């Protein structure tokens, strides 16, 4: 009996507030826009019993998805989100790996402090960290002032409201997510393996390439997915730093819902975004599973 | 063998400069006299004064704290239950669905979570306000709590629980007297994580908040959309300082605990030897 209650309460909570809402999104993505409250049809009328259900199902169609497929805007938004998420994941890895690697080389007594310095931004408001770049990247921002003062450039660079600003924002906010799993993987690495590789004639660089990188692969994969998955549906960064030029699907969904008030299209956008995310999510889960098995 | 090279020193210096300079700039300019945030016009704390006189911000801050305290507390209870079920309950009907529902919200884009909850609330005719934000935050936060707690439960020596049961504890007593004290650090960090996620959340709150209740991130977002503002710099400085003090003292406490433990172990070794 007690065991039943223990399972029942969180189960029902998640079913009611995660699963059901998600099914509603799928249902509304198959509905039509209507000038009514709520602004879509058909509405399910359970009072009519079986006939009502059949009539309801008959009215659902894939019209919104055909609309998405035919309109250039959505294709471009999905592709540009994929491109932005991929490039920023690679950039984050290029910046994050050396940081994680150097942290494991630091003296033992320094490591907890370094680790704390990586974790601290994670507890700080995401919104504020994105916002902090607005004063730096703007036309009259600090970066332009500095570069002009140093005579590196003769007129201000336009960084704010371009994809470049979005890359900077994503790398900046997600860097700790990538550094932590790589640090964890590198920290466990047995130094004797590197010594053995060097004794057997490897150069230090070759030993790094043939030993360190493969042995930290789990951390690299986990870190990359932790950047890529949230970056793909990102809303805050493109809307604060990207301006109107940068097309990302999270922003399109938001505008479809709040500005155009087209709920069925917004829901269809959400369903497709999720379908795109399923592959990376499954790969990520599999990587985590493998890691747990190799540890356990 | 581990050598700390020039390359390592450079990577760490540049890396931490990248992570911290933007926040330091923000803090620096919050004390700027000028309304123009990029022109330094002398030291002033006027923006802090303006901030504390701005009632809309104060109301939003109170709402945010209310939501965060309530939702993270419920999420901690539900998340701990869920973790216990996942690790201890063995097989039951719908276990796969259950663990799927725990892990899926962690990777679900916020815009989708927000949209789907809003459509639910409208569907069942629930007025949007504090209650709906609390429900939304509790749902995603409980998943984070259950991941944190279940990783602790996995490494936990089950024979301790069994011993308590053998000695006559009821299942609940065994949980309260043995399991809970051992997993307490994970439960506390789960609560802190849930609390921070709730304080931080903009996207899900924007979907689920009604006109009657706004939270601080919603307020900040609508203010900074128009550009950099010195008042927001002041607010950010306060928020960053609170987090920094919290994280630094937590790490000092855990460091001291580790040192103490080492000392105790050495003393025990000496006594034994």
Coordinates of C-alpha atoms in Angstrom, one line a residue:
Chain A
X1 CA 0.0 0.0 0.0
X2 CA 2.7 2.5 1.0
X3 CA 4.8 1.5 -1.9
X4 CA 1.9 2.2 -4.1
X5 CA 1.4 5.7 -2.8
X6 CA 5.1 6.4 -3.1
X7 CA 5.0 5.5 -6.8
X8 CA 1.6 7.0 -7.4
X9 CA 2.2 10.6 -6.3
X10 CA 5.2 11.5 -8.5
X11 CA 3.9 9.4 -11.3
X12 CA 0.5 11.2 -11.4
X13 CA 2.2 14.6 -11.0
X14 CA 4.5 14.0 -14.0
X15 CA 1.7 12.5 -16.1
X16 CA -0.6 15.4 -15.5
X17 CA 2.0 18.2 -15.9
X18 CA 4.4 16.8 -18.4
X19 CA 2.9 14.0 -20.5
X20 CA -0.7 15.4 -20.9
X21 CA 0.5 18.9 -21.8
X22 CA 2.8 17.4 -24.4
X23 CA -0.1 15.4 -25.9
X24 CA -2.1 18.6 -26.0
X25 CA 0.7 20.2 -28.0
X26 CA 0.6 17.3 -30.5
X27 CA -3.2 17.6 -30.7
X28 CA -3.2 21.3 -31.3
X29 CA -0.5 21.0 -33.9
X30 CA -3.1 18.9 -35.9
X31 CA -5.9 21.4 -35.4
X32 CA -6.9 24.5 -37.4
X33 CA -6.6 28.1 -36.4
X34 CA -10.0 29.6 -35.5
X35 CA -11.2 33.0 -34.4
X36 CA -12.4 31.9 -31.1
X37 CA -11.4 31.3 -27.5
X38 CA -9.4 29.1 -27.4
X39 CA -8.2 30.1 -30.9
X40 CA -8.2 26.7 -32.5
X41 CA -10.7 24.0 -33.5
X42 CA -11.9 21.3 -33.3
X43 CA -12.6 21.1 -29.6
X44 CA -13.2 17.6 -28.2
X45 CA -16.8 17.2 -27.0
X46 CA -16.9 14.2 -24.7
X47 CA -20.6 14.6 -24.1
X48 CA -21.3 13.3 -27.6
X49 CA -19.5 10.0 -26.8
X50 CA -18.0 7.9 -29.5
X51 CA -19.5 9.9 -32.4
X52 CA -18.1 13.1 -30.9
X53 CA -14.6 11.5 -30.6
X54 CA -14.7 10.2 -34.2
X55 CA -15.8 13.6 -35.5
X56 CA -13.0 15.2 -33.5
X57 CA -10.4 12.8 -34.9
X58 CA -11.8 13.4 -38.4
X59 CA -11.2 17.1 -38.2
X60 CA -7.5 16.7 -37.3
X61 CA -5.1 17.0 -40.2
X62 CA -1.4 17.8 -41.1
X63 CA -2.2 21.1 -42.6
X64 CA 0.1 23.0 -40.3
X65 CA 3.0 20.7 -41.1
X66 CA 2.4 21.2 -44.9
X67 CA 2.3 24.9 -44.2
X68 CA 5.7 24.7 -42.4
X69 CA 7.2 22.7 -45.2
X70 CA 6.1 25.2 -47.8
X71 CA 7.1 28.3 -46.0
X72 CA 10.8 29.2 -46.4
X73 CA 11.0 31.0 -43.1
X74 CA 10.6 27.8 -41.0
X75 CA 13.1 25.8 -43.1
X76 CA 15.6 28.6 -42.7
X77 CA 15.0 28.9 -39.0
X78 CA 15.5 25.1 -38.4
X79 CA 18.6 25.0 -40.5
X80 CA 20.1 28.2 -39.0
X81 CA 19.4 26.9 -35.5
X82 CA 21.2 23.6 -36.4
X83 CA 24.1 25.6 -37.9
X84 CA 24.4 28.0 -34.9
X85 CA 24.2 25.1 -32.4
X86 CA 26.8 23.0 -34.2
X87 CA 29.3 25.9 -34.7
X88 CA 28.9 27.1 -31.1
X89 CA 29.4 23.6 -29.8
X90 CA 32.6 23.2 -31.7
X91 CA 33.8 26.7 -30.5
X92 CA 32.9 25.8 -26.9
X93 CA 34.9 22.6 -27.2
X94 CA 37.9 24.4 -28.6
X95 CA 37.8 26.9 -25.7
X96 CA 36.7 24.5 -23.0
X97 CA 39.0 21.5 -23.5
X98 CA 42.2 23.4 -22.9
X99 CA 40.6 24.9 -19.7
X100 CA 39.5 21.5 -18.4
X101 CA 42.9 20.0 -19.3
X102 CA 44.9 22.7 -17.6
X103 CA 42.7 22.4 -14.5
X104 CA 43.8 18.8 -14.1
X105 CA 47.5 19.9 -14.5
X106 CA 47.2 22.5 -11.7
X107 CA 48.6 21.7 -8.3
X108 CA 46.3 19.5 -6.2
X109 CA 45.5 22.2 -3.6
X110 CA 44.4 24.6 -6.3
X111 CA 41.9 22.3 -8.0
X112 CA 38.9 22.8 -5.7
X113 CA 39.2 26.6 -6.1
X114 CA 39.4 26.3 -9.9
X115 CA 36.4 23.9 -9.9
X116 CA 34.5 26.4 -7.8
X117 CA 35.4 29.2 -10.2
X118 CA 33.9 27.1 -13.1
X119 CA 30.7 26.3 -11.1
X120 CA 30.1 29.8 -9.8
X121 CA 28.8 31.2 -13.1
X122 CA 26.4 28.3 -13.3
X123 CA 24.6 29.5 -10.2
X124 CA 24.5 33.0 -11.5
X125 CA 21.4 34.1 -13.4
X126 CA 21.6 33.0 -17.0
X127 CA 19.7 36.1 -18.2
X128 CA 22.2 38.4 -16.4
X129 CA 25.2 36.6 -18.0
X130 CA 23.7 37.1 -21.4
X131 CA 22.8 40.7 -20.6
X132 CA 26.4 41.4 -19.5
X133 CA 27.5 41.1 -23.1
X134 CA 25.1 43.8 -24.4
X135 CA 27.2 46.6 -22.9
X136 CA 30.4 45.0 -24.3
X137 CA 29.4 44.2 -27.9
X138 CA 27.3 47.3 -28.8
X139 CA 28.2 49.9 -31.4
X140 CA 29.6 52.1 -28.6
X141 CA 30.3 49.2 -26.4
X142 CA 33.5 48.5 -24.4
X143 CA 35.0 46.2 -27.0
X144 CA 34.7 48.7 -29.8
X145 CA 36.0 51.5 -27.5
X146 CA 39.0 49.4 -26.6
X147 CA 39.8 48.4 -30.2
X148 CA 39.4 52.0 -31.4
X149 CA 41.7 53.2 -28.6
X150 CA 44.3 50.6 -29.5
X151 CA 44.0 51.7 -33.2
X152 CA 43.3 48.1 -34.2
X153 CA 40.2 49.3 -36.1
X154 CA 39.3 52.6 -37.5
X155 CA 35.6 52.4 -37.2
X156 CA 33.4 50.4 -34.8
X157 CA 32.7 46.8 -35.6
X158 CA 29.1 45.7 -35.9
X159 CA 29.0 42.6 -33.6
X160 CA 25.8 43.2 -31.6
X161 CA 22.6 42.0 -33.4
X162 CA 24.6 39.6 -35.6
X163 CA 25.1 35.8 -35.5
X164 CA 28.6 36.5 -34.1
X165 CA 27.1 37.9 -30.9
X166 CA 24.9 34.8 -30.6
X167 CA 28.0 32.5 -30.9
X168 CA 29.7 34.5 -28.2
X169 CA 26.6 34.3 -26.0
X170 CA 26.2 30.6 -26.3
X171 CA 29.9 29.8 -25.8
X172 CA 29.9 32.1 -22.8
X173 CA 26.8 30.7 -21.0
X174 CA 27.3 27.0 -21.8
X175 CA 31.1 26.8 -21.2
X176 CA 30.8 25.4 -17.6
X177 CA 28.5 22.6 -18.8
X178 CA 31.3 21.5 -21.2
X179 CA 34.3 22.0 -18.9
X180 CA 32.8 20.0 -16.0
X181 CA 32.3 16.5 -17.7
X182 CA 35.6 16.8 -19.5
X183 CA 37.4 17.7 -16.3
X184 CA 35.8 14.7 -14.6
X185 CA 37.0 12.4 -17.4
X186 CA 40.5 13.8 -17.4
X187 CA 40.9 13.8 -13.7
X188 CA 40.5 10.0 -13.6
X189 CA 43.1 9.5 -16.3
X190 CA 46.0 7.4 -15.1
X191 CA 49.3 9.3 -15.7
X192 CA 51.3 6.1 -16.0
X193 CA 49.6 5.6 -19.4
X194 CA 51.1 8.8 -20.7
X195 CA 54.5 7.9 -19.3
X196 CA 54.3 4.5 -21.0
X197 CA 53.4 6.1 -24.3
X198 CA 56.4 8.4 -24.0
X199 CA 58.7 5.6 -23.0
X200 CA 57.5 3.7 -26.1
X201 CA 58.7 6.6 -28.2
X202 CA 55.6 8.8 -28.6
X203 CA 56.2 12.6 -28.6
X204 CA 54.2 14.4 -26.0
X205 CA 51.8 15.7 -28.6
X206 CA 51.4 12.2 -30.0
X207 CA 50.8 10.8 -26.6
X208 CA 48.2 13.5 -26.0
X209 CA 46.5 12.7 -29.3
X210 CA 46.6 8.9 -28.9
X211 CA 46.0 8.5 -25.1
X212 CA 44.5 11.6 -23.5
X213 CA 41.9 12.4 -26.2
X214 CA 40.5 8.9 -26.6
X215 CA 40.3 8.4 -22.8
X216 CA 38.4 11.6 -22.3
X217 CA 36.0 10.9 -25.2
X218 CA 33.0 10.2 -22.9
X219 CA 33.5 13.5 -21.3
X220 CA 33.8 15.3 -24.6
X221 CA 30.7 13.7 -26.0
X222 CA 28.6 14.4 -22.8
X223 CA 29.9 18.0 -22.7
X224 CA 29.1 18.6 -26.4
X225 CA 25.6 17.4 -26.1
X226 CA 25.1 19.5 -23.0
X227 CA 25.9 22.5 -25.2
X228 CA 24.2 21.4 -28.4
X229 CA 20.8 20.3 -27.1
X230 CA 19.9 23.5 -25.2
X231 CA 21.5 25.7 -27.8
X232 CA 19.2 24.3 -30.5
X233 CA 16.0 25.6 -28.8
X234 CA 17.6 28.7 -27.3
X235 CA 15.4 31.7 -27.0
X236 CA 17.1 34.3 -24.7
X237 CA 20.4 34.5 -26.4
X238 CA 19.2 35.2 -30.0
X239 CA 16.5 37.6 -28.8
X240 CA 18.9 39.7 -26.7
X241 CA 22.1 39.5 -28.8
X242 CA 21.0 38.3 -32.2
X243 CA 18.7 41.1 -33.4
X244 CA 16.2 40.6 -36.2
X245 CA 18.9 39.1 -38.5
X246 CA 19.5 36.0 -36.5
X247 CA 16.9 33.3 -37.2
X248 CA 16.5 30.6 -34.5
X249 CA 13.6 28.3 -34.1
X250 CA 13.1 29.0 -30.4
X251 CA 12.5 32.7 -31.2
X252 CA 10.2 31.8 -34.1
X253 CA 8.1 29.6 -31.8
X254 CA 7.9 32.4 -29.3
X255 CA 6.8 35.0 -31.8
X256 CA 4.4 32.6 -33.5
X257 CA 2.7 32.2 -30.1
X258 CA 2.9 35.6 -28.5
X259 CA 2.9 38.0 -31.6
X260 CA 0.9 36.1 -34.2
X261 CA -1.2 34.2 -31.7
X262 CA -1.2 31.2 -34.1
X263 CA -1.3 28.4 -31.6
X264 CA -1.6 25.5 -34.0
X265 CA 1.5 26.6 -36.0
X266 CA 3.4 27.3 -32.8
X267 CA 2.6 23.7 -31.7
X268 CA 3.6 22.3 -35.0
X269 CA 6.9 24.1 -34.8
X270 CA 7.4 22.6 -31.3
X271 CA 6.6 19.1 -32.5
X272 CA 9.2 19.3 -35.3
X273 CA 11.8 20.8 -33.0
X274 CA 11.4 17.8 -30.7
X275 CA 11.6 15.4 -33.6
X276 CA 15.0 17.0 -34.6
X277 CA 16.2 16.7 -31.0
X278 CA 15.3 13.1 -30.5
X279 CA 18.4 11.8 -32.3
X280 CA 20.9 13.8 -30.2
X281 CA 19.0 13.0 -27.1
X282 CA 19.1 9.3 -27.7
X283 CA 22.8 9.5 -28.5
X284 CA 23.4 11.5 -25.3
X285 CA 21.5 8.9 -23.2
X286 CA 23.5 6.1 -24.8
X287 CA 26.8 7.8 -24.0
X288 CA 25.7 8.3 -20.4
X289 CA 24.7 4.7 -20.1
X290 CA 28.0 3.5 -21.5
X291 CA 29.8 5.8 -19.0
X292 CA 27.8 4.4 -16.1
X293 CA 28.5 0.8 -17.2
X294 CA 32.3 1.5 -17.6
X295 CA 32.3 2.9 -14.1
X296 CA 30.0 0.5 -12.4
Chain B
X1 CA 54.6 13.6 -14.2
X2 CA 51.9 16.3 -14.2
X3 CA 53.6 19.4 -15.3
X4 CA 52.0 22.8 -15.2
X5 CA 53.2 24.4 -18.4
X6 CA 53.0 27.9 -19.8
X7 CA 50.3 26.7 -22.1
X8 CA 48.2 25.6 -19.1
X9 CA 48.7 28.9 -17.3
X10 CA 47.7 30.8 -20.4
X11 CA 44.6 28.7 -21.0
X12 CA 43.4 29.1 -17.4
X13 CA 44.1 32.9 -17.3
X14 CA 42.3 33.5 -20.6
X15 CA 39.5 31.1 -19.8
X16 CA 38.7 32.6 -16.4
X17 CA 39.1 36.1 -17.8
X18 CA 36.5 35.3 -20.4
X19 CA 34.2 33.9 -17.8
X20 CA 34.5 36.7 -15.3
X21 CA 35.3 39.9 -17.2
X22 CA 31.8 40.5 -18.5
X23 CA 30.4 40.2 -15.0
X24 CA 33.1 42.5 -13.5
X25 CA 32.3 45.1 -16.2
X26 CA 28.6 44.9 -15.2
X27 CA 29.5 45.4 -11.6
X28 CA 31.8 48.3 -12.3
X29 CA 29.3 50.2 -14.4
X30 CA 26.6 49.7 -11.8
X31 CA 28.4 52.4 -9.8
X32 CA 28.6 54.8 -12.8
X33 CA 27.0 58.2 -12.4
X34 CA 26.1 58.6 -16.0
X35 CA 22.9 57.1 -17.5
X36 CA 24.9 56.2 -20.5
X37 CA 26.3 53.0 -19.5
X38 CA 29.5 53.0 -21.6
X39 CA 30.7 56.5 -20.5
X40 CA 32.3 56.7 -17.1
X41 CA 31.2 59.8 -15.3
X42 CA 32.3 59.2 -11.7
X43 CA 31.3 57.0 -8.8
X44 CA 27.7 56.9 -7.6
X45 CA 25.3 54.6 -5.9
X46 CA 22.2 56.4 -7.2
X47 CA 21.1 53.4 -9.3
X48 CA 20.8 51.3 -6.2
X49 CA 18.6 53.9 -4.7
X50 CA 16.4 54.1 -7.8
X51 CA 16.2 50.3 -7.8
X52 CA 14.9 50.1 -4.2
X53 CA 12.3 52.8 -4.9
X54 CA 11.0 50.9 -7.9
X55 CA 8.0 49.1 -6.6
X56 CA 7.4 47.1 -9.8
X57 CA 10.8 45.5 -9.3
X58 CA 10.3 44.9 -5.6
X59 CA 6.9 43.2 -6.2
X60 CA 8.4 41.0 -8.9
X61 CA 11.3 40.1 -6.6
X62 CA 8.9 39.1 -3.9
X63 CA 6.8 37.0 -6.3
X64 CA 10.0 35.3 -7.6
X65 CA 11.1 34.4 -4.1
X66 CA 7.7 33.1 -3.2
X67 CA 7.6 30.9 -6.3
X68 CA 11.1 29.7 -5.8
X69 CA 10.7 28.7 -2.1
X70 CA 7.4 27.0 -2.6
X71 CA 8.2 25.2 -5.9
X72 CA 11.7 24.1 -4.8
X73 CA 10.3 22.7 -1.6
X74 CA 7.5 20.7 -3.3
X75 CA 10.0 19.6 -6.0
X76 CA 12.4 18.3 -3.4
X77 CA 9.8 16.1 -1.7
X78 CA 8.5 14.8 -5.1
X79 CA 11.9 14.5 -6.6
X80 CA 13.2 12.5 -3.6
X81 CA 10.2 10.2 -3.8
X82 CA 10.7 9.7 -7.5
X83 CA 14.4 9.0 -7.0
X84 CA 13.6 6.4 -4.3
X85 CA 11.0 4.8 -6.6
X86 CA 13.5 4.7 -9.5
X87 CA 16.4 3.1 -7.5
X88 CA 14.5 1.0 -4.9
X89 CA 11.2 -0.1 -6.3
X90 CA 12.4 -2.6 -8.7
X91 CA 10.1 -3.4 -11.5
X92 CA 6.5 -2.1 -11.7
X93 CA 4.1 -1.5 -14.5
X94 CA 5.0 1.6 -16.4
X95 CA 8.5 2.0 -15.0
X96 CA 10.0 2.8 -18.4
X97 CA 7.5 5.6 -18.9
X98 CA 8.2 6.8 -15.4
X99 CA 12.0 7.1 -15.9
X100 CA 11.3 8.7 -19.3
X101 CA 9.2 11.3 -17.7
X102 CA 12.0 12.0 -15.2
X103 CA 14.7 12.4 -17.8
X104 CA 12.8 14.0 -20.7
X105 CA 12.1 17.4 -19.0
X106 CA 15.9 17.8 -18.5
X107 CA 16.5 17.9 -22.2
X108 CA 13.2 19.4 -23.3
X109 CA 13.7 22.9 -24.8
X110 CA 12.2 25.5 -22.4
X111 CA 10.0 27.0 -25.1
X112 CA 8.2 23.6 -25.6
X113 CA 7.8 23.0 -21.8
X114 CA 6.4 26.5 -21.4
X115 CA 4.1 26.3 -24.4
X116 CA 2.7 22.8 -23.4
X117 CA 2.0 23.9 -19.8
X118 CA 0.3 27.0 -20.9
X119 CA -2.0 25.1 -23.3
X120 CA -2.8 22.7 -20.4
X121 CA -3.7 25.6 -18.0
X122 CA -5.9 27.2 -20.6
X123 CA -7.4 23.9 -21.5
X124 CA -8.5 23.2 -17.9
X125 CA -9.4 26.9 -17.3
X126 CA -6.9 27.6 -14.6
X127 CA -6.2 31.3 -14.2
X128 CA -2.6 32.2 -14.8
X129 CA -0.7 33.6 -11.8
X130 CA 1.6 32.5 -9.0
X131 CA -0.1 29.1 -8.8
X132 CA 0.6 28.2 -12.4
X133 CA 4.2 29.3 -12.2
X134 CA 4.7 27.2 -9.1
X135 CA 3.1 24.1 -10.8
X136 CA 5.4 24.6 -13.8
X137 CA 8.6 25.2 -11.8
X138 CA 7.9 22.2 -9.5
X139 CA 7.5 19.9 -12.5
X140 CA 10.8 20.6 -14.2
X141 CA 12.7 21.1 -10.9
X142 CA 11.6 17.8 -9.4
X143 CA 13.3 16.0 -12.3
X144 CA 16.6 17.7 -11.5
X145 CA 16.2 16.9 -7.8
X146 CA 15.5 13.3 -8.6
X147 CA 18.6 13.0 -10.7
X148 CA 20.8 14.5 -8.0
X149 CA 19.2 12.3 -5.2
X150 CA 19.2 9.1 -7.2
X151 CA 22.9 9.3 -7.9
X152 CA 23.5 9.5 -4.2
X153 CA 21.0 6.6 -3.6
X154 CA 22.9 4.4 -6.1
X155 CA 26.1 4.5 -4.1
X156 CA 24.4 4.0 -0.8
X157 CA 25.0 0.8 1.2
X158 CA 21.7 -0.9 1.3
X159 CA 22.6 -3.3 4.1
X160 CA 22.3 -0.3 6.5
X161 CA 18.6 0.0 5.7
X162 CA 18.1 -3.8 5.9
X163 CA 19.8 -3.7 9.4
X164 CA 17.4 -1.1 10.6
X165 CA 14.4 -3.2 9.3
X166 CA 15.8 -6.3 11.0
X167 CA 16.1 -4.4 14.2
X168 CA 12.4 -3.6 14.1
X169 CA 12.1 -0.3 12.3
X170 CA 9.1 0.2 10.1
X171 CA 9.9 1.0 6.4
X172 CA 9.2 4.7 7.1
X173 CA 11.3 4.8 10.3
X174 CA 14.2 3.2 8.4
X175 CA 13.9 5.8 5.8
X176 CA 13.7 8.7 8.3
X177 CA 16.4 7.4 10.7
X178 CA 18.9 5.8 8.3
X179 CA 18.4 6.7 4.6
X180 CA 17.4 10.4 4.9
X181 CA 20.4 11.4 7.1
X182 CA 22.8 9.7 4.6
X183 CA 21.2 11.2 1.5
X184 CA 20.6 14.6 3.2
X185 CA 23.5 16.4 1.4
X186 CA 22.1 15.4 -2.0
X187 CA 18.6 16.4 -0.9
X188 CA 19.9 19.8 0.2
X189 CA 21.9 20.3 -3.0
X190 CA 18.8 19.2 -4.9
X191 CA 16.7 21.9 -3.1
X192 CA 19.4 24.6 -3.9
X193 CA 19.5 23.5 -7.5
X194 CA 15.6 23.7 -7.8
X195 CA 15.6 27.1 -6.0
X196 CA 18.2 28.5 -8.4
X197 CA 16.5 27.1 -11.5
X198 CA 13.3 28.7 -10.4
X199 CA 14.8 32.1 -9.6
X200 CA 16.5 32.0 -13.0
X201 CA 13.7 30.9 -15.2
X202 CA 12.5 33.3 -17.8
X203 CA 11.0 31.3 -20.6
X204 CA 8.7 28.9 -18.7
X205 CA 7.6 31.7 -16.4
X206 CA 6.8 34.0 -19.3
X207 CA 4.4 31.3 -20.7
X208 CA 2.8 30.5 -17.4
X209 CA 2.6 33.9 -15.7
X210 CA -0.5 35.9 -16.1
X211 CA -0.8 39.7 -16.1
X212 CA -1.5 39.5 -12.3
X213 CA 1.9 38.1 -11.4
X214 CA 5.3 38.8 -13.0
X215 CA 8.6 37.5 -11.8
X216 CA 11.9 39.3 -11.7
X217 CA 13.4 37.6 -14.8
X218 CA 10.3 38.6 -16.8
X219 CA 10.8 42.2 -15.5
X220 CA 14.5 42.2 -16.3
X221 CA 14.0 40.8 -19.8
X222 CA 11.4 43.4 -20.8
X223 CA 13.7 46.1 -19.5
X224 CA 16.9 44.9 -21.2
X225 CA 15.2 44.2 -24.5
X226 CA 15.3 48.0 -24.9
X227 CA 19.0 48.2 -24.2
X228 CA 21.5 48.4 -21.4
X229 CA 20.1 50.1 -18.2
X230 CA 22.1 51.2 -15.1
X231 CA 19.3 50.0 -12.8
X232 CA 19.5 46.5 -14.2
X233 CA 23.3 46.7 -13.7
X234 CA 22.7 47.5 -10.0
X235 CA 20.2 44.6 -9.7
X236 CA 22.6 42.2 -11.4
X237 CA 25.4 43.3 -9.1
X238 CA 23.2 42.4 -6.1
X239 CA 22.3 39.1 -7.5
X240 CA 25.8 38.2 -8.5
X241 CA 27.1 39.1 -5.0
X242 CA 24.5 37.0 -3.3
X243 CA 25.5 34.0 -5.4
X244 CA 29.2 34.6 -5.0
X245 CA 28.9 34.8 -1.2
X246 CA 26.8 31.7 -1.1
X247 CA 29.1 29.6 -3.4
X248 CA 32.3 30.7 -1.8
X249 CA 31.1 30.1 1.8
X250 CA 29.7 26.7 0.8
X251 CA 33.1 25.7 -0.7
X252 CA 34.9 27.0 2.4
X253 CA 32.7 24.9 4.6
X254 CA 33.1 21.8 2.6
X255 CA 36.9 22.4 2.5
X256 CA 37.0 22.8 6.3
X257 CA 35.0 19.6 6.7
X258 CA 37.4 17.7 4.4
X259 CA 40.4 19.0 6.3
X260 CA 38.8 18.0 9.6
X261 CA 38.0 14.6 8.3
X262 CA 41.6 14.1 7.2
X263 CA 42.8 15.2 10.6
X264 CA 40.5 12.8 12.4
X265 CA 41.6 10.0 10.1
X266 CA 45.3 10.7 10.9
X267 CA 44.5 10.9 14.6
X268 CA 42.7 7.5 14.3
X269 CA 45.7 6.1 12.4
X270 CA 48.1 7.3 15.1
X271 CA 45.9 5.9 17.9
X272 CA 45.7 2.6 16.1
X273 CA 49.4 2.5 15.3

